[in-house]
Backbone as ProteinMPNN parsed JSONL, in Angstrom:
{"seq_chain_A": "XXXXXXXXXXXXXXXXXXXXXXXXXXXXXXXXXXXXXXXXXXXXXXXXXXXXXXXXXXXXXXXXXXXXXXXXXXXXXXXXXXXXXXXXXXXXXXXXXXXXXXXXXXXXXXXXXXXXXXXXXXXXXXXXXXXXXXXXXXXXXXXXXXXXXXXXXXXXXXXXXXXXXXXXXXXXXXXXXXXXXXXXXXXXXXXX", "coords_chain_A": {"N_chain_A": [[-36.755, 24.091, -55.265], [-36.171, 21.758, -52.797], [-33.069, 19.981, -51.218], [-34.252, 17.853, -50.006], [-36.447, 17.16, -51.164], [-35.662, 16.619, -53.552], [-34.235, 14.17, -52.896], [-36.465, 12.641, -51.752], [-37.943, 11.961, -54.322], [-36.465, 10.093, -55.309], [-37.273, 8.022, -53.924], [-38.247, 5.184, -53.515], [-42.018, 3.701, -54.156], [-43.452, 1.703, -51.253], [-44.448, -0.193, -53.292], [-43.604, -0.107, -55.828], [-40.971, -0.692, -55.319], [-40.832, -3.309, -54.318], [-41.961, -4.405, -56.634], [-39.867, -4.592, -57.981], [-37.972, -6.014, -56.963], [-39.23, -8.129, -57.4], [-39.566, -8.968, -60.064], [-36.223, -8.474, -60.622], [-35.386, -10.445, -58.952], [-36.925, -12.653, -60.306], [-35.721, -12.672, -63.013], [-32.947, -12.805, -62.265], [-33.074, -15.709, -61.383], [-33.666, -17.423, -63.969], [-31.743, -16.89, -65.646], [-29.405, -17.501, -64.997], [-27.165, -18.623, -66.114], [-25.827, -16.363, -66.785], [-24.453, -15.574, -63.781], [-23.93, -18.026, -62.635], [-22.225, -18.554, -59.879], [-23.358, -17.208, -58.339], [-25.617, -16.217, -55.733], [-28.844, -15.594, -54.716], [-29.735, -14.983, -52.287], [-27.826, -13.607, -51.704], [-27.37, -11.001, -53.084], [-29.535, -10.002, -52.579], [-29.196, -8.849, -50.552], [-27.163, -7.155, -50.421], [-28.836, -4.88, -51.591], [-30.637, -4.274, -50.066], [-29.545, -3.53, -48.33], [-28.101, -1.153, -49.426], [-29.853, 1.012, -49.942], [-29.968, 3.749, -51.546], [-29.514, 2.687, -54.347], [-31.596, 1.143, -55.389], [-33.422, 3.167, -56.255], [-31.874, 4.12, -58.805], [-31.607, 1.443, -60.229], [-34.138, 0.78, -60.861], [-35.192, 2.915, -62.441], [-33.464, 1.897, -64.538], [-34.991, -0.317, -64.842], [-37.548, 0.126, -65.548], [-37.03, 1.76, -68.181], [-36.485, -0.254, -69.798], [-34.465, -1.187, -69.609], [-34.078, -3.88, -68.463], [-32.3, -5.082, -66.362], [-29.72, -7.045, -64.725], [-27.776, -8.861, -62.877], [-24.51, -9.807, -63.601], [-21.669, -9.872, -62.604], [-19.453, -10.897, -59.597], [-17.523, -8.072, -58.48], [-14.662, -8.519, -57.108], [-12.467, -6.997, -55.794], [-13.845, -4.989, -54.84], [-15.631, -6.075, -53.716], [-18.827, -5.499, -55.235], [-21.762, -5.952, -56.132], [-22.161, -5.908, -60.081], [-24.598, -4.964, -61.888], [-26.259, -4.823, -65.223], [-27.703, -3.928, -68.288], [-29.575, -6.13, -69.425], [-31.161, -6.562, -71.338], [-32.711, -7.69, -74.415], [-32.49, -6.223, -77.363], [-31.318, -3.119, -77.189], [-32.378, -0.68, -74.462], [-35.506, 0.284, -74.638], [-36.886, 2.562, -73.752], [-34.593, 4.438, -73.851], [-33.682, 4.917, -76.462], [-33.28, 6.717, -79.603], [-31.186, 9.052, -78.787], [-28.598, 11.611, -79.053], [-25.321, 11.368, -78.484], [-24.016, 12.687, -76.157], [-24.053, 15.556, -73.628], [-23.007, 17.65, -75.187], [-23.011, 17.517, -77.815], [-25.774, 17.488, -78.265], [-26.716, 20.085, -77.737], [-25.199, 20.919, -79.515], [-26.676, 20.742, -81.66], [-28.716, 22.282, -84.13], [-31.251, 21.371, -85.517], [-34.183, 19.39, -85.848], [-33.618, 18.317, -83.201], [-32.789, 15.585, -80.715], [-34.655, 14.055, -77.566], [-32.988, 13.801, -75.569], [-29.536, 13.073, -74.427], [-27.29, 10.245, -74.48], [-25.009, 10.167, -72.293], [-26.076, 12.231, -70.679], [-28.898, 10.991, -69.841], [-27.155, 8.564, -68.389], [-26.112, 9.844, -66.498], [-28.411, 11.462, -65.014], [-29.627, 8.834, -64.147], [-27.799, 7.821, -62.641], [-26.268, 5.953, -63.007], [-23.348, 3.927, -64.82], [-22.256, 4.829, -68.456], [-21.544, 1.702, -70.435], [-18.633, 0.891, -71.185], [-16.355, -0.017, -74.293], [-14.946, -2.517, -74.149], [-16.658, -3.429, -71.983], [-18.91, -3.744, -72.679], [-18.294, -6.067, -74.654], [-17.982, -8.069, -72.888], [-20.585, -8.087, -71.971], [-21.426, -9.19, -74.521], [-20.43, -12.23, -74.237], [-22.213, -13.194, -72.739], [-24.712, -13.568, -73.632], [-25.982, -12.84, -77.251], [-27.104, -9.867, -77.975], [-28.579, -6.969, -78.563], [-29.114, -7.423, -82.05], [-30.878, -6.098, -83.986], [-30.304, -3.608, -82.902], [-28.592, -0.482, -81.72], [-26.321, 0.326, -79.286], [-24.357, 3.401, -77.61], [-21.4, 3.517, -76.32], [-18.931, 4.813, -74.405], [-17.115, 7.303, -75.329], [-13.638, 7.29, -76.295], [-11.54, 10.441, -74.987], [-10.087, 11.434, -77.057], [-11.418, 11.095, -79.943], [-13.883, 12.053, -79.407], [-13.418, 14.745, -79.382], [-12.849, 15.369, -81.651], [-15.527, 15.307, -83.083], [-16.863, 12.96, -83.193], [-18.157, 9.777, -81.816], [-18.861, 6.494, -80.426], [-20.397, 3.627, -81.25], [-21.505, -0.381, -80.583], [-22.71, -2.743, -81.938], [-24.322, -6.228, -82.931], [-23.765, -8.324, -85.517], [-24.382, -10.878, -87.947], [-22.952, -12.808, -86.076], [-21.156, -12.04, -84.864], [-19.387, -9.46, -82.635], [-19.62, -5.666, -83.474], [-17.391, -2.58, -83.473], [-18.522, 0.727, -84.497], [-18.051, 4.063, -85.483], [-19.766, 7.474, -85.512], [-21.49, 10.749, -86.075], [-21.282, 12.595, -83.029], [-23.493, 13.992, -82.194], [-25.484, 12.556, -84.045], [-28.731, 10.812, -84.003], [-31.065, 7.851, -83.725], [-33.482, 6.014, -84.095], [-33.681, 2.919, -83.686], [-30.969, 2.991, -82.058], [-29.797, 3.264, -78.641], [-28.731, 3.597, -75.326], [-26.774, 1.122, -73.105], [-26.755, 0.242, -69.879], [-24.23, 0.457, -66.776], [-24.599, -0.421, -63.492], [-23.169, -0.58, -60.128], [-23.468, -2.107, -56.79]], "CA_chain_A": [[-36.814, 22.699, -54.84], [-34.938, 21.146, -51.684], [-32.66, 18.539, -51.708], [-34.901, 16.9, -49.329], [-37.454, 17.202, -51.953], [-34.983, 15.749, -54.645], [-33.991, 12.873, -52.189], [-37.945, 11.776, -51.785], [-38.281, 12.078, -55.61], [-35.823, 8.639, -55.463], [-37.555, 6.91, -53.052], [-39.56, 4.268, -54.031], [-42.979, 3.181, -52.736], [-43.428, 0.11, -51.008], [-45.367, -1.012, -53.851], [-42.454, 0.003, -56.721], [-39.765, -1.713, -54.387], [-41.73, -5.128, -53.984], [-42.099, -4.892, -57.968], [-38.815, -4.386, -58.825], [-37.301, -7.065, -55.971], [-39.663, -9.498, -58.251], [-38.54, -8.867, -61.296], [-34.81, -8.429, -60.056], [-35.369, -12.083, -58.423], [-37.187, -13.72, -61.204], [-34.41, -12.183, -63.956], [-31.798, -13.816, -61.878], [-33.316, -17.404, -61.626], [-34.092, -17.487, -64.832], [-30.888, -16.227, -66.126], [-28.271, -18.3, -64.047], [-25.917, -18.425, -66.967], [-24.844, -14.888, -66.116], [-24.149, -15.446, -62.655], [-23.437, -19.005, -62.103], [-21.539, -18.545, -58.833], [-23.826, -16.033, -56.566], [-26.91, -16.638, -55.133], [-29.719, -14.311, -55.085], [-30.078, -14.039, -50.849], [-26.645, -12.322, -51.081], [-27.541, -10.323, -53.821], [-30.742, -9.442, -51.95], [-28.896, -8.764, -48.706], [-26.449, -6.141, -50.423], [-29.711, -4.265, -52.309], [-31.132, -3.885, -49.024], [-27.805, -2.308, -47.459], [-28.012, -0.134, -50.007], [-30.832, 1.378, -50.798], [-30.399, 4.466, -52.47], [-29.167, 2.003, -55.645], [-32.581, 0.856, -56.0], [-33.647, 3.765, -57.664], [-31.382, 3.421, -60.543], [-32.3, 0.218, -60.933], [-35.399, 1.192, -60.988], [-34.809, 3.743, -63.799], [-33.091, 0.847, -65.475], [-35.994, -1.365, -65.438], [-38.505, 1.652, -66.476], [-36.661, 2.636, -69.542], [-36.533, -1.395, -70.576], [-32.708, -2.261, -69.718], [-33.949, -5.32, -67.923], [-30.773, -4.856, -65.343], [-29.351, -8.262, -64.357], [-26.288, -9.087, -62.172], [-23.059, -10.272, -64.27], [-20.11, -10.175, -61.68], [-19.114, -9.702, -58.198], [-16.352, -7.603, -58.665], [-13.671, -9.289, -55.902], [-12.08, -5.809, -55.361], [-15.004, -3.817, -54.329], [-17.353, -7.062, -53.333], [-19.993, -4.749, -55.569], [-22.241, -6.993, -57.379], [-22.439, -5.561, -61.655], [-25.791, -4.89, -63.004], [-26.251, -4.139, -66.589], [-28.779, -3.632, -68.913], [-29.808, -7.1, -70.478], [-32.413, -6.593, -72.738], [-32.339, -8.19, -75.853], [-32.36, -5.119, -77.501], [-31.074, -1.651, -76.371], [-33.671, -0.582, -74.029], [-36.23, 1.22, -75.765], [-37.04, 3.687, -73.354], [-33.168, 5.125, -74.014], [-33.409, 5.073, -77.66], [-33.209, 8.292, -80.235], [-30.94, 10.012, -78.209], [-27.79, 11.195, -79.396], [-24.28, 10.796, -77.477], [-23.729, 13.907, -74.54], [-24.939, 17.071, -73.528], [-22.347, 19.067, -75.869], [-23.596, 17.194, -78.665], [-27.416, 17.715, -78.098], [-26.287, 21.977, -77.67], [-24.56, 21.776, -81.14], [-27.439, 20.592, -82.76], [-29.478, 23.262, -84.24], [-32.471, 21.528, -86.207], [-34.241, 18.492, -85.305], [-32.645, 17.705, -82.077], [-33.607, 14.557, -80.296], [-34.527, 14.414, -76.75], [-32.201, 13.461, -74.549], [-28.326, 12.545, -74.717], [-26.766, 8.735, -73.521], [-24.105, 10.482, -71.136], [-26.537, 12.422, -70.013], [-29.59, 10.332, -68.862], [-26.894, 7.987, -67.267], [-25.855, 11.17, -64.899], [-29.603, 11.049, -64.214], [-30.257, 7.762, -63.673], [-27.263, 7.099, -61.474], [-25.636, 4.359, -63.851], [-22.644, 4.577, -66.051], [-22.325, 4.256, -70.086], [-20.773, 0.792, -70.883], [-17.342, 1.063, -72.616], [-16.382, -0.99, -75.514], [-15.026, -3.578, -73.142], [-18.055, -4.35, -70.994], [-20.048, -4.464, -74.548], [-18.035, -6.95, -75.438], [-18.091, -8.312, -72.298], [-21.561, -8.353, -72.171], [-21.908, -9.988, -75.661], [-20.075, -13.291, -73.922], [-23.356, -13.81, -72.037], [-25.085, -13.832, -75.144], [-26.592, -11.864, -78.323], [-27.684, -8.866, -77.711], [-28.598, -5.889, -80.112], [-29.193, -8.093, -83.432], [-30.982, -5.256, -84.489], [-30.277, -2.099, -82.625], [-27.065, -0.37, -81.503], [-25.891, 1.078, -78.517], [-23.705, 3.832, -77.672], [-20.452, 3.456, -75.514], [-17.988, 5.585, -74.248], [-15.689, 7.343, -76.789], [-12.35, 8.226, -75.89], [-11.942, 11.908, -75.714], [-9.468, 11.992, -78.664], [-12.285, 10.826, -80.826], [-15.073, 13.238, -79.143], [-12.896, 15.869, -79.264], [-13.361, 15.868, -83.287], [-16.751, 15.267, -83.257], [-17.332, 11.642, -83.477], [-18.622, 8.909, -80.891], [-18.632, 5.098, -81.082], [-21.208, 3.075, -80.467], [-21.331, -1.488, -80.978], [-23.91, -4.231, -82.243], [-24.311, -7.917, -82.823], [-24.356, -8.328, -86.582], [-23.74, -11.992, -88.367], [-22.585, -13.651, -84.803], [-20.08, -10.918, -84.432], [-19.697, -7.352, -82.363], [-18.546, -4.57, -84.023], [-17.789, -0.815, -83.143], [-18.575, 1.709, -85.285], [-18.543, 5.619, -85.401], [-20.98, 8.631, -85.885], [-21.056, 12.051, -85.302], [-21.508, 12.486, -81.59], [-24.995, 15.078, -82.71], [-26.553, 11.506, -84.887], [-29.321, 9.909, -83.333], [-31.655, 6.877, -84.428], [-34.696, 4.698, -83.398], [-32.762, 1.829, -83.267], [-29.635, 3.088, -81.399], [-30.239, 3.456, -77.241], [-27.189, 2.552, -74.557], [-26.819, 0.134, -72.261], [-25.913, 1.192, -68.342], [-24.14, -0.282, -65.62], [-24.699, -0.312, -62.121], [-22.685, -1.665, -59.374], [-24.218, -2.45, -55.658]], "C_chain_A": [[-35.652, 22.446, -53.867], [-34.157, 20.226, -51.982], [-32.727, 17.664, -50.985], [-35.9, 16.19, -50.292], [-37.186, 16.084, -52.688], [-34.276, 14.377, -54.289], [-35.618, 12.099, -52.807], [-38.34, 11.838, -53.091], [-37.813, 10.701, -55.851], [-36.088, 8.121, -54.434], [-38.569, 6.289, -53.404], [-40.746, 3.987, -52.783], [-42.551, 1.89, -52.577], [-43.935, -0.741, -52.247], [-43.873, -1.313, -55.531], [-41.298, -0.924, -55.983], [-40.071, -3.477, -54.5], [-41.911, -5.715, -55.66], [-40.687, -5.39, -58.821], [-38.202, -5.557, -58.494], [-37.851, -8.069, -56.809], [-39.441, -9.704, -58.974], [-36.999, -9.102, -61.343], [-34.664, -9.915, -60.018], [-35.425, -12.891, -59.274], [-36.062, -13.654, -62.522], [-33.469, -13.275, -63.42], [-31.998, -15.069, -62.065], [-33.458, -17.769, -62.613], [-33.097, -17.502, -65.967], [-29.345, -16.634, -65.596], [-27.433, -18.713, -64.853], [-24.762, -17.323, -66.758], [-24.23, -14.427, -65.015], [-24.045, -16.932, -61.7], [-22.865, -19.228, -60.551], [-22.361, -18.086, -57.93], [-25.125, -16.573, -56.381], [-27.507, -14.917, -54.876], [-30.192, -13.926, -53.199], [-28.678, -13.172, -50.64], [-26.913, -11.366, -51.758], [-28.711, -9.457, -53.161], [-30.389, -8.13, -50.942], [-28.048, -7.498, -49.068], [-27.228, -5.173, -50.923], [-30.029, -3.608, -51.283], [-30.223, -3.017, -48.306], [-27.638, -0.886, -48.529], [-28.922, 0.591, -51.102], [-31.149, 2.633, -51.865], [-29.788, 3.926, -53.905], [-30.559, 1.695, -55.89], [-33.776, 2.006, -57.051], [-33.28, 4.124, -58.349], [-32.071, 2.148, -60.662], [-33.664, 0.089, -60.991], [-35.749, 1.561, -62.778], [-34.574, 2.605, -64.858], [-33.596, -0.224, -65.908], [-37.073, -0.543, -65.967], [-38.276, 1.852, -68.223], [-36.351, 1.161, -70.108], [-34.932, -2.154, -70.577], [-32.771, -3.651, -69.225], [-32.412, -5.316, -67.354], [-31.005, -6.4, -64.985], [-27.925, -8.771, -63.646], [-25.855, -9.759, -63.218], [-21.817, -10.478, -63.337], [-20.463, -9.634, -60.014], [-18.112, -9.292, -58.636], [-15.218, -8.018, -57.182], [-12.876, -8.446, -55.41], [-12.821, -5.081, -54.484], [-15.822, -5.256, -53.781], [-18.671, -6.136, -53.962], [-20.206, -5.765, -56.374], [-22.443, -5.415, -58.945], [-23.374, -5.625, -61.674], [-25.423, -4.5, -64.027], [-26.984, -4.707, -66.995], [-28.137, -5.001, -69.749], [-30.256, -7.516, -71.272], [-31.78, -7.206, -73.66], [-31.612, -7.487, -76.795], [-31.994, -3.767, -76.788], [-32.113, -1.357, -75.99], [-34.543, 0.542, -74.67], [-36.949, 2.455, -75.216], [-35.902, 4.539, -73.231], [-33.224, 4.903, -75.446], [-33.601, 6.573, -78.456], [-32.5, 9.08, -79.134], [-29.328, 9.878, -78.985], [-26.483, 11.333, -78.151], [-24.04, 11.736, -76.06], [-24.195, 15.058, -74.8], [-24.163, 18.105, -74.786], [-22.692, 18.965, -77.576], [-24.696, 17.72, -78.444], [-27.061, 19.391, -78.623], [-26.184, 22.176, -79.183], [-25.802, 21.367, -82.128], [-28.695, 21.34, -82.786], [-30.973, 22.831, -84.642], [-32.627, 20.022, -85.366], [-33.888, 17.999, -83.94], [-33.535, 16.618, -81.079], [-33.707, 14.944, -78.472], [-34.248, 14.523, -75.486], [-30.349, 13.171, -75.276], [-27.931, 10.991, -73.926], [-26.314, 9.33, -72.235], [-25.171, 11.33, -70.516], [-27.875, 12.185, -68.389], [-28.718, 9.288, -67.89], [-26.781, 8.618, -66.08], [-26.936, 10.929, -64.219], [-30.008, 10.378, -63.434], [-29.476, 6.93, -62.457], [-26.701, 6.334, -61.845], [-24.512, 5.293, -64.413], [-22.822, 3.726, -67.213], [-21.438, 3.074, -69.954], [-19.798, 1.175, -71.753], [-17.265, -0.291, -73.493], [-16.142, -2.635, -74.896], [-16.091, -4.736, -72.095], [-18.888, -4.356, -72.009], [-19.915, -5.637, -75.045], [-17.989, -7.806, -74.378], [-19.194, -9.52, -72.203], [-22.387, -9.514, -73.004], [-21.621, -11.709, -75.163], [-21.305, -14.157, -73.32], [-24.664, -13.927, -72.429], [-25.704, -12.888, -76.175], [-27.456, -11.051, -78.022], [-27.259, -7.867, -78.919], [-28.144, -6.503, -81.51], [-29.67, -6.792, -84.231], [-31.016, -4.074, -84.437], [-28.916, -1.908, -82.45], [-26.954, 0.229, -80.07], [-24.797, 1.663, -78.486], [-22.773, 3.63, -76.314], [-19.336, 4.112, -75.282], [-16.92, 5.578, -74.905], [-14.862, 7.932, -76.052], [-12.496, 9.662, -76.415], [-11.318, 12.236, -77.224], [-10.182, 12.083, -79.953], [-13.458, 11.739, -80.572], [-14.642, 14.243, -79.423], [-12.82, 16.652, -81.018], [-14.652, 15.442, -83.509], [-17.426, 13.843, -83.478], [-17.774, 11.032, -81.769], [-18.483, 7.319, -81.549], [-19.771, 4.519, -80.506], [-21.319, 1.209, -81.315], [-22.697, -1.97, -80.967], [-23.788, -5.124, -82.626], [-24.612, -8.134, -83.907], [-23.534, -9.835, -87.126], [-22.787, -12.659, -87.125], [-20.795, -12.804, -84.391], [-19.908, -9.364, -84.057], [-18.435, -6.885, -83.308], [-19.128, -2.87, -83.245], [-17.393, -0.166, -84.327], [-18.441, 3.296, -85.057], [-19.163, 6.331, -85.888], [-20.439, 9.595, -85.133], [-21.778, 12.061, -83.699], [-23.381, 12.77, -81.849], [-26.036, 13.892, -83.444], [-27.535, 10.866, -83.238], [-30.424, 9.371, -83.843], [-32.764, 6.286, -83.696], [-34.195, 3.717, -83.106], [-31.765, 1.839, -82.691], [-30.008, 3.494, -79.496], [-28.413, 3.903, -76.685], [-27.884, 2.068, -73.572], [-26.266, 0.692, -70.757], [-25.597, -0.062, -67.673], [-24.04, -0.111, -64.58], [-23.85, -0.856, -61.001], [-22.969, -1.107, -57.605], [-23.237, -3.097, -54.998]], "O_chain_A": [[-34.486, 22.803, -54.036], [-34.397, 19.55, -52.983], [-31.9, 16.756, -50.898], [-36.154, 14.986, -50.276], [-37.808, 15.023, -52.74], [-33.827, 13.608, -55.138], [-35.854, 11.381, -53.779], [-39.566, 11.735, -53.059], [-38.552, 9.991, -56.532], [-35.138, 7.644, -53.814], [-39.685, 6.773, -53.59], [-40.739, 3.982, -51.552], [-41.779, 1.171, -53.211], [-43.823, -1.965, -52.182], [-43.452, -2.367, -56.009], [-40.971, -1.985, -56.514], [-39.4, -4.478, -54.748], [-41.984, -6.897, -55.996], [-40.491, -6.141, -59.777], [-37.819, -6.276, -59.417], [-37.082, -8.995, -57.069], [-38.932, -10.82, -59.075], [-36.572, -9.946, -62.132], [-33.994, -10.558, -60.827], [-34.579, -13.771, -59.432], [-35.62, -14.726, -62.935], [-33.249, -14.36, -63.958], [-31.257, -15.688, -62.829], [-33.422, -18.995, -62.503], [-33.385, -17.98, -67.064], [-28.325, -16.005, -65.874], [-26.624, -19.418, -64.25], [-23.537, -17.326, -66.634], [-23.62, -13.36, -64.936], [-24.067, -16.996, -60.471], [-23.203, -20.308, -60.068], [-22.237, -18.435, -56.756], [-25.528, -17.49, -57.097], [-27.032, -13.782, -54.851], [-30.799, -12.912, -52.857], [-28.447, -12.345, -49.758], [-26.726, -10.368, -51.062], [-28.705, -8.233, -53.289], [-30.922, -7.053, -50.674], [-28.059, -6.637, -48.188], [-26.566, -4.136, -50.895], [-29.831, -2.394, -51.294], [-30.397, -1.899, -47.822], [-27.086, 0.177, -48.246], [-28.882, 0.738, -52.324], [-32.06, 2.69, -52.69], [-29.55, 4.842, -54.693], [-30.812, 2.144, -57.008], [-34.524, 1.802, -58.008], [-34.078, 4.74, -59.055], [-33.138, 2.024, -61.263], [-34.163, -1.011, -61.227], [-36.213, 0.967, -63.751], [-35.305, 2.406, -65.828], [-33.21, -0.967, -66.811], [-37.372, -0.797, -67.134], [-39.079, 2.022, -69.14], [-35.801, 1.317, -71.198], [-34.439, -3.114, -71.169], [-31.887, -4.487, -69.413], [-31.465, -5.582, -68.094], [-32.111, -6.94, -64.941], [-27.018, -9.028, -64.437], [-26.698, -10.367, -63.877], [-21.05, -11.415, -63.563], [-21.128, -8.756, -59.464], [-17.516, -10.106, -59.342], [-15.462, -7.333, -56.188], [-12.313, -8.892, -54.411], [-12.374, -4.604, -53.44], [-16.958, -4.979, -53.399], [-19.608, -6.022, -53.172], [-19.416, -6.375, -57.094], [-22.777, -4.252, -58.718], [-23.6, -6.799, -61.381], [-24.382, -3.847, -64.103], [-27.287, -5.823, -66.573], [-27.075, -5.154, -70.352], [-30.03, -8.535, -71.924], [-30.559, -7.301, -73.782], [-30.469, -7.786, -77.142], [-32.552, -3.508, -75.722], [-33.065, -1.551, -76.747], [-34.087, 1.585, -75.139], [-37.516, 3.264, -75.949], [-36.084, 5.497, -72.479], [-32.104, 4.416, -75.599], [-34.08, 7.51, -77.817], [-33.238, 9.829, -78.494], [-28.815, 8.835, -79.39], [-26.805, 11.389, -76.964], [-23.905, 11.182, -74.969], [-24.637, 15.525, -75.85], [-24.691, 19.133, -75.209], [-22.673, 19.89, -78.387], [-24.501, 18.935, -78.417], [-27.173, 19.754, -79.794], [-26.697, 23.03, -79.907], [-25.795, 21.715, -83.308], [-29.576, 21.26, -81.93], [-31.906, 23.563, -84.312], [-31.804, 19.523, -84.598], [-34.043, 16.779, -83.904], [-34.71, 16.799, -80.76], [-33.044, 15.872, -78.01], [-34.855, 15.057, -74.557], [-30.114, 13.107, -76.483], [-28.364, 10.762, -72.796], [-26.956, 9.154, -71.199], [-25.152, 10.999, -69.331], [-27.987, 12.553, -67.22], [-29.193, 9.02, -66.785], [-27.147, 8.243, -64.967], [-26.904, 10.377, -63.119], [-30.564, 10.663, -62.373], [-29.87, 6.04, -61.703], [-26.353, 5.591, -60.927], [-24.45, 6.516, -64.532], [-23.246, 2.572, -67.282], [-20.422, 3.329, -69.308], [-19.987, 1.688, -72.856], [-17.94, -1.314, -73.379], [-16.854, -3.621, -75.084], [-16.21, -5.908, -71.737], [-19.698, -5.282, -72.03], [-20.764, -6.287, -75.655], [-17.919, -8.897, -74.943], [-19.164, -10.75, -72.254], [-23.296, -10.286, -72.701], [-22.433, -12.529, -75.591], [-21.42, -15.382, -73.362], [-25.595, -14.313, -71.721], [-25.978, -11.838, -75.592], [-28.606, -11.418, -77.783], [-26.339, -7.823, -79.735], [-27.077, -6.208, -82.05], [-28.916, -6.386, -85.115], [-31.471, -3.332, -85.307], [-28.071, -2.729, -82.809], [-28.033, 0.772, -79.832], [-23.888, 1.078, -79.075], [-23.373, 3.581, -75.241], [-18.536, 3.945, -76.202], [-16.082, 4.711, -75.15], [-15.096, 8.869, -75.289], [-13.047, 10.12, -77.416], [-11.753, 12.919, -78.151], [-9.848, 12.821, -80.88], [-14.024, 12.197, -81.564], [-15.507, 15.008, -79.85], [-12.768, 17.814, -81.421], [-14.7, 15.114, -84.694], [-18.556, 13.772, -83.961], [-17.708, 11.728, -80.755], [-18.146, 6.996, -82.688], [-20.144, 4.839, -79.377], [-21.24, 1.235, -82.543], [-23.598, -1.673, -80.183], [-22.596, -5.159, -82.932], [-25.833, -8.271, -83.979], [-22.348, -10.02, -86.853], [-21.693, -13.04, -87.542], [-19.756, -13.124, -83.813], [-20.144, -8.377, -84.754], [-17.308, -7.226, -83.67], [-20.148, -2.32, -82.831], [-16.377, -0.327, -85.004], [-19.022, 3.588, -84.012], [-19.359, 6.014, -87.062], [-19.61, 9.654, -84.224], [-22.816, 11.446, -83.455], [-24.273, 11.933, -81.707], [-27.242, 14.135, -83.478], [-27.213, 10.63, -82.074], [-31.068, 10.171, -84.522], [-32.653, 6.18, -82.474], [-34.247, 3.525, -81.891], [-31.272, 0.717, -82.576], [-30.839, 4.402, -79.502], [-27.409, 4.29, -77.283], [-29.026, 2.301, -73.174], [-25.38, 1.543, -70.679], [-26.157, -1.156, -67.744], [-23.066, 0.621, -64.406], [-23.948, -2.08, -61.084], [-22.728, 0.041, -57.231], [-23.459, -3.593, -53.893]]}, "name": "protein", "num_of_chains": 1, "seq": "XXXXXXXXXXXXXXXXXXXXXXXXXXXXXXXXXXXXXXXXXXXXXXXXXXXXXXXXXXXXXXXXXXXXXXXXXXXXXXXXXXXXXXXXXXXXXXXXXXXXXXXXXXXXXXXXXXXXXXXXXXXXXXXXXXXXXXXXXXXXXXXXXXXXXXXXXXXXXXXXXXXXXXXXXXXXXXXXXXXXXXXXXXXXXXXX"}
């Protein structure tokens, strides 16, 4: 395979592009709690400038993250996406935390890792910070969990962390990196 090939593999059709831009659009208007300040022709106008982002966010509406702007960042002028679903998106669920995990696990093994499909998809894992972040713009994962980047000191013995929205309060928890659940996904973020 080329990596002309593997370019035109992330190019959307006209018809995927025009779906996503609607969705994208209607999310935002709809959702103007999370982004109070911006307007959606600038948001448009930097999508368009940069198009090989649209297929992550693509990916990220596929697999159910419902992506939604949250910030401009005033450093970078990059607008934030991240996965707003209600729930952890459910086409990223059962997987457990990174590729070195997945390796060590001999029986069962689920089929994918978090850190890994983000590599894929072009996004990164949310840390505990932008989880909690996140949670400010309201309840999310009542009943699932997502996983978020563990410091190495904690990977490095075999654990991971991952937070959810239980009794009107986040918490982070840990598991072995190798666990993975129906109810546990992660959340990605994008920035454009």
């Amino acid at each position: 395979m080329t990596m002309n090939s593997i370019e035109n593999e992330k190019d959307l059709s006209p018809e995927q592009r025009d779906e996503l831009f609607k969705a994208l659009k209607t999310r935002f208007e709809k959702n103007m709690s999370r982004h109070s300040d911006l307007e959606w022709a600038n948001v448009e106008a930097k999508l368009e400038a940069n198009p090989d982002k649209l297929w992550s966010l693509h990916e990220m509406e596929k697999t159910g993250g419902e992506p939604d702007v949250v910030e401009l960042d005033s450093e970078t002028s990059e607008y934030i996406f991240i996965d707003c679903s209600p729930e952890s998106p459910k086409g990223r669920r059962s997987v457990c935390y990174d590729q070195a995990a997945l390796d060590a696990r001999k029986e069962n093994k689920p089929k994918h890792s978090a850190v890994q499909m983000c590599i894929e998809m072009g996004i990164e894992l949310l840390d505990e910070t932008q989880y909690r972040e996140l949670q400010q713009l309201g309840n999310f994962d009542l009943k699932t969990s997502s996983w978020v980047v563990t410091p190495e000191h904690i990977r490095q013995r075999g654990g991971a962390i991952f937070c959810d929205r239980r009794y009107d309060t986040v918490f982070m928890y840990h598991n072995g990196a190798e666990s993975y659940y129906a109810a546990r996904g992660f959340r990605g973020l994008l920035r454009v």
